[in-house]
XYZ file of C-alpha atoms in Angstrom:
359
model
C 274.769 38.505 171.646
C 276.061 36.823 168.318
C 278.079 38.993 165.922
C 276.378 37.719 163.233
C 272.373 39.516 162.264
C 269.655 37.708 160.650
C 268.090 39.266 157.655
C 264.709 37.589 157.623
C 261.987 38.282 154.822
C 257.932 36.876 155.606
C 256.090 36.680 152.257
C 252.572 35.510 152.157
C 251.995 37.821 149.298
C 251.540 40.544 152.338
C 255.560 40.829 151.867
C 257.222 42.054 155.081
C 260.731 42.571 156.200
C 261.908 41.969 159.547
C 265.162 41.877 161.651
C 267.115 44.582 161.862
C 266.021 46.474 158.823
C 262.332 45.370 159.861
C 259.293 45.656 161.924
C 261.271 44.360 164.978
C 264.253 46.415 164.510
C 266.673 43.755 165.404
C 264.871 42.565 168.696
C 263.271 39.465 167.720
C 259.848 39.136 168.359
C 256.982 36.829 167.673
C 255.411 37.458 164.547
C 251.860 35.739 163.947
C 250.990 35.387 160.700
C 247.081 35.811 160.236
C 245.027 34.091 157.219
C 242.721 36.068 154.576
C 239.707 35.442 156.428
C 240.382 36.087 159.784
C 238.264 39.323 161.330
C 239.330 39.073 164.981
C 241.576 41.378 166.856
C 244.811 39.408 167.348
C 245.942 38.293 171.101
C 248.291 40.775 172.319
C 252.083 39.965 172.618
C 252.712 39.433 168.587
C 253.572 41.344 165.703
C 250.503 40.658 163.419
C 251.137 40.163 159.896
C 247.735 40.266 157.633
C 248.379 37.381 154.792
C 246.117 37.944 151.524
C 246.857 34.217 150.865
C 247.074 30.955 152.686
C 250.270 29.806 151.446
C 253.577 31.701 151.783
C 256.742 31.231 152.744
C 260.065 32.704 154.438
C 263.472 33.561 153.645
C 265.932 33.410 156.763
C 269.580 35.137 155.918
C 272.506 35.401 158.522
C 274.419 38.298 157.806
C 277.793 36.396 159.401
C 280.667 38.415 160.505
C 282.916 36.325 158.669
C 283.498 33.032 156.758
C 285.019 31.116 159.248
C 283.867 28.108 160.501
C 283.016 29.644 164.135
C 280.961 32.200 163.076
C 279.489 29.473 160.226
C 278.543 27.387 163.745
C 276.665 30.584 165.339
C 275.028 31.537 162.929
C 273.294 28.016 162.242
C 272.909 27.789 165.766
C 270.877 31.360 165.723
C 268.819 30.046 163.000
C 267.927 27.208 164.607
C 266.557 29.586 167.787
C 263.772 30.001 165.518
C 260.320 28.358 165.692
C 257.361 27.789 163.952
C 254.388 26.474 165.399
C 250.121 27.527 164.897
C 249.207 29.602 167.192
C 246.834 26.786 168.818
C 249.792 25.128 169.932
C 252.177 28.776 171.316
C 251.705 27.326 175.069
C 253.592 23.899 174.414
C 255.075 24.584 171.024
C 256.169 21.362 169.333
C 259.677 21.140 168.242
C 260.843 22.803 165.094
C 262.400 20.440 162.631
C 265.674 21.713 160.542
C 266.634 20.153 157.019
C 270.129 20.556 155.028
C 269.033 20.546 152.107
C 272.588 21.834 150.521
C 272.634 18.481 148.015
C 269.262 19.133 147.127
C 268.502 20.107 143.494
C 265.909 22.672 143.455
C 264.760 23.778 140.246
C 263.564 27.734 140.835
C 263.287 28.642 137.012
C 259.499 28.971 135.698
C 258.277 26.409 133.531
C 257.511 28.216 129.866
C 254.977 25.067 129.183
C 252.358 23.510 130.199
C 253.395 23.388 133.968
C 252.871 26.773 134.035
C 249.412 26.706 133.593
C 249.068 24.035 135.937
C 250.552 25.873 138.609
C 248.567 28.589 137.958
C 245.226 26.723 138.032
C 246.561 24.864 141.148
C 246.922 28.643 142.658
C 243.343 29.614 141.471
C 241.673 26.696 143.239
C 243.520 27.325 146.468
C 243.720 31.379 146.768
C 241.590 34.198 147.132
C 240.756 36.485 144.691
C 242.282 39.388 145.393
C 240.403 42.769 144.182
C 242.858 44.047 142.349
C 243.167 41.365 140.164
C 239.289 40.149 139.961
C 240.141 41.830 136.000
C 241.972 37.963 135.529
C 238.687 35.962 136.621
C 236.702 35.833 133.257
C 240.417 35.707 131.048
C 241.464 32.772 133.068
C 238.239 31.062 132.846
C 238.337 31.293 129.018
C 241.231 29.468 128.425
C 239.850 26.732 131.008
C 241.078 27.559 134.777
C 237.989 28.106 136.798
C 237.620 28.469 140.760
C 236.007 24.990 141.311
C 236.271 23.488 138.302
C 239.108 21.324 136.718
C 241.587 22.110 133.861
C 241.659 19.605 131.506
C 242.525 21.321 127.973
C 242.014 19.159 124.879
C 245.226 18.617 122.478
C 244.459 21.542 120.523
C 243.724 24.160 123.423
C 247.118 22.400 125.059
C 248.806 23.360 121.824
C 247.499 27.045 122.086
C 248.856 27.187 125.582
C 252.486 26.395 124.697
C 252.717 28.337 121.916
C 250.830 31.425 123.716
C 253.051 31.487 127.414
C 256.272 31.198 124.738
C 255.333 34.026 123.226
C 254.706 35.851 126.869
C 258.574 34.414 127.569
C 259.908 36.028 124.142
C 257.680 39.667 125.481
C 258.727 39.487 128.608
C 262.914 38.827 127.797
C 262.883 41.685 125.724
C 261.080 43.964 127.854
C 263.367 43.031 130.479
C 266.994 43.769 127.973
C 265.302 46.467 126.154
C 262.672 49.062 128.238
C 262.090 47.338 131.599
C 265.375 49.871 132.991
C 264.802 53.293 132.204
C 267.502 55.176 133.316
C 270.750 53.651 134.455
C 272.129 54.119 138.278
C 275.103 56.313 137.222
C 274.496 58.461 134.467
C 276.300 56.713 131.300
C 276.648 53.632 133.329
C 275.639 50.123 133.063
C 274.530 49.538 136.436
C 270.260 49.174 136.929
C 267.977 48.724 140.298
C 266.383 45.685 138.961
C 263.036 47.028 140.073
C 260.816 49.250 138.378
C 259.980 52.554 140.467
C 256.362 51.728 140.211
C 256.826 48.611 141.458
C 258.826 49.931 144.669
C 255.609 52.157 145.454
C 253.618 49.117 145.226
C 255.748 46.871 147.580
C 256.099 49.838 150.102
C 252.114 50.361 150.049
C 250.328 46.969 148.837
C 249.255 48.782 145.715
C 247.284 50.793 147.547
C 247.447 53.507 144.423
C 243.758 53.417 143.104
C 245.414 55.167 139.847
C 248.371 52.653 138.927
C 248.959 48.667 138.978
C 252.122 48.270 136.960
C 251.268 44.754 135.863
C 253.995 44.563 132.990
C 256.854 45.949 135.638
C 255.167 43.081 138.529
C 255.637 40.405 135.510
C 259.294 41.342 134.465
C 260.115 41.642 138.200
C 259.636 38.141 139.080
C 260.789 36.800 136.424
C 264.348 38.308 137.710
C 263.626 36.885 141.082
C 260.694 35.095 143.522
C 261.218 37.824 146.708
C 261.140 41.713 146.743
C 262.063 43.468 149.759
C 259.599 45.380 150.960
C 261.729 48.241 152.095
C 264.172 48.586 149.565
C 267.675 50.354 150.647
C 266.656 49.677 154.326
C 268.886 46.620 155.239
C 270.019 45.886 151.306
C 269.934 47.267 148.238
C 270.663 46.073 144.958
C 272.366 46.594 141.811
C 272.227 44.604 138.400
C 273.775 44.656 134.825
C 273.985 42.335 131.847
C 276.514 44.866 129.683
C 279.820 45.818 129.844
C 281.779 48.967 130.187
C 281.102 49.046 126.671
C 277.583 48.317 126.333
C 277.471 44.987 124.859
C 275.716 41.664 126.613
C 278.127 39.704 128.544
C 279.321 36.616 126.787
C 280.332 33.617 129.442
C 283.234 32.725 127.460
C 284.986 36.166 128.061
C 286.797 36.972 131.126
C 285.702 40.485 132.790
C 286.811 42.555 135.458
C 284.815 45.049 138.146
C 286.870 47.573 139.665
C 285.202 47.686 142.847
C 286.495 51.183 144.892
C 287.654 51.488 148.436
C 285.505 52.282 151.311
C 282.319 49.983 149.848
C 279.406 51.852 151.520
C 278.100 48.857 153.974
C 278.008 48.074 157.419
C 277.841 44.352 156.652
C 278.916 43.329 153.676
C 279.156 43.394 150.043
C 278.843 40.590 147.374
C 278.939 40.122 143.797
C 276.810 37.268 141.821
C 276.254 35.682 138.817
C 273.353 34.218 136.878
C 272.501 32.834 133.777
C 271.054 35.215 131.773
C 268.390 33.797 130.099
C 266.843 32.364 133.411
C 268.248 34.590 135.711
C 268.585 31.549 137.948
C 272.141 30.712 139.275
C 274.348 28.868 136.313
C 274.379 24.852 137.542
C 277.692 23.165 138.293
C 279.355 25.787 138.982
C 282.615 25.665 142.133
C 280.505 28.909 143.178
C 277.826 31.633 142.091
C 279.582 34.621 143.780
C 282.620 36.495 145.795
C 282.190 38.758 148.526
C 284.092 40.838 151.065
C 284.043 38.409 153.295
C 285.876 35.633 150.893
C 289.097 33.759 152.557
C 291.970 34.916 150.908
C 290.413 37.915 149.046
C 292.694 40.022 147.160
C 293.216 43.778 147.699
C 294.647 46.605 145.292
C 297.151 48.980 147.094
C 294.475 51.586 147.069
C 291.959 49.341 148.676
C 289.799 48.630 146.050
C 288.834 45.295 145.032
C 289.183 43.536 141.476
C 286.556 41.047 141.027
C 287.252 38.836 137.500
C 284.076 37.147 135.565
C 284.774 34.197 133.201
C 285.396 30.430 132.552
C 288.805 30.568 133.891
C 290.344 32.324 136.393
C 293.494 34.424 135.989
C 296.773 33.213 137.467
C 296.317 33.496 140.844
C 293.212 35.225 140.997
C 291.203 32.155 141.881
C 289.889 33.832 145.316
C 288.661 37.195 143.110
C 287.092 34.893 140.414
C 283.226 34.314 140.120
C 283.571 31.614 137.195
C 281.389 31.592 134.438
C 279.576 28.887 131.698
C 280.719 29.652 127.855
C 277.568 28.522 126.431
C 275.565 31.277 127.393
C 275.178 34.975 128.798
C 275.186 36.231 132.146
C 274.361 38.558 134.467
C 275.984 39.824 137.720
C 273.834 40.828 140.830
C 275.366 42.954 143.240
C 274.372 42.931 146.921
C 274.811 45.679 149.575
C 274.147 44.465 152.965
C 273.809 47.165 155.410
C 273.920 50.103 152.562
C 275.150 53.780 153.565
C 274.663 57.338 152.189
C 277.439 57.184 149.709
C 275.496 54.855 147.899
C 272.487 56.715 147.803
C 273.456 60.389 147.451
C 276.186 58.341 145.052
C 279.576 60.066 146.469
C 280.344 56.598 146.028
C 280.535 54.830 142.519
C 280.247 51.215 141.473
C 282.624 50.685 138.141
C 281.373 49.765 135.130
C 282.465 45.675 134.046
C 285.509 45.678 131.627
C 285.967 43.042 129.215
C 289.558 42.037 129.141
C 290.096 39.587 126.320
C 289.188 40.628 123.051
């Protein structure tokens, strides 16, 4: 048995967690992943998982034990005990190939232009129709995407486009600073779950609430990130902010620091991230995006708590409690509780509000 745990998520829009947190409870198990269409009752010895598309993907997470280079080495190697295969082929499964893809540049931010509509119309010819959003079918099909038809938008229309999903971009920003959070986690804090209530209710029961589809929560949702959990709080839970102790917008060319207190409530692990505020995608060239309690070298107070420093430079000697920041822009710091516990829940234990130090 390997120290480390492997926090897997299996989206195919019918989002499921598994692992430890999951439907397997940290057995393993073979999970078969059924299309839209199928009608049959599934062969017995898998977890079925009932996809409402055909494309999907997966996100695979080792929860290490620590950063050294051993437990590096076992966790690959777990990952790599993995396999996918169709289910046509589960009596001589072919091998599963692995790719580093660590000096790959892969550009996760949405397009706000005309690739956005192509993506979309690329998703309409491909997908299903799901009921709940049949209400799209006609308003898609007047600005040209059409099941079985192709999108080919004249100069003008093309023009209409662009200036229409930059307008969406401008909405859905300001929802997102402004009214997307409406109360904070600590009362007179800065600290948010960067997912709408409604939208937890929805991930927990496929929207199965005939009286509510938050559609504006879905849409500022993913612009924050591609994934939800499905079970929220289960194996992780999440915490976001974009303002300091003060309430003002954090400005990459100021240095910050989080007080984080003793006794984090986590079985695993705790980490601290930051991202570029305006496309809430991790800020490019960076030496790293984040610190965690697992970082080499990382500094402790006497009283065990933790001071984590945001900025373009670190202070002296503070490199290995530094998450460095870009001073063109704003920012935003995700942070990640592997493994959460009651004290963060029933909140006997409080995250710190971010203190700007230079003024």
């Amino acid at each position: 048995m390997l120290h480390n745990r492997l926090d897997r998520r299996l989206l195919a829009d019918s989002n499921e967690d598994v692992g430890p947190a999951g439907v397997d409870k940290g057995n393993g198990g073979k999970y078969l992943i059924l299309p839209p269409d199928y009608k049959d009752k599934p062969p017995t010895g898998y977890i079925p998982l009932q996809a409402y598309n055909y494309e999907g993907y997966a996100l695979l997470r080792s929860i290490l034990k620590s950063n050294t280079e051993a437990d590096i080495a076992k966790a690959v190697a777990y990952g790599k005990q993995n396999k996918i295969y169709p289910l046509s082929q589960a009596a001589h499964p072919p091998e599963t190939q692995f790719f580093d893809a660590i000096d790959v540049v892969y550009d996760a931010t949405i397009p706000w232009d005309m690739r956005f509509f192509e993506s979309l119309n690329r998703i309409v010819q491909i997908e299903p129709w799901l009921t709940r959003d049949k209400a799209m079918i006609d308003q898609l099909k007047s600005i040209g995407i059409e099941k079985g038809k192709p999108f080919n938008p004249d100069a003008k229309a093309q023009n209409t486009l662009k200036a229409a999903v930059g307008e969406a971009h401008a909405w859905l920003a300001d929802k997102y600073e402004n009214s997307y959070f409406p109360l904070p986690y600590y009362e007179g804090g800065h600290w948010y779950v960067p997912v709408s209530s409604e939208v937890i209710e929805g991930l927990h029961t496929f929207y199965a609430n005939p009286d509510k589809y938050p559609v504006d929560e879905r849409g500022v949702a993913y612009t924050v990130g591609f994934f939800s959990a499905k079970h929220l709080g289960a194996g992780q839970f999440y915490l976001m902010t974009f303002k300091d102790k003060d309430g003002q917008n954090f400005d990459g060319a100021s240095t910050y620091r989080l007080n984080i207190p003793a006794n984090a409530p986590v079985t695993q692990y705790w980490s601290a991230t930051v991202y570029d505020c305006d496309t809430h995608a991790l800020i490019r060239n960076m030496q790293w995006p984040s610190r965690s309690s697992q970082t080499p070298g990382l500094q402790k107070n006497a009283d065990g708590s933790v001071d984590r420093y945001f900025g373009p430079k670190a202070p002296a000697g503070k490199e290995s409690n530094w998450v460095p920041t870009s001073a063109d822009g704003r920012f935003e710091v995700l942070f990640r509780f592997y493994g959460p516990q009651k004290p963060l829940f029933d909140k006997t234990w409080k995250l710190s509000d971010i203190e700007k130090m230079n003024r």
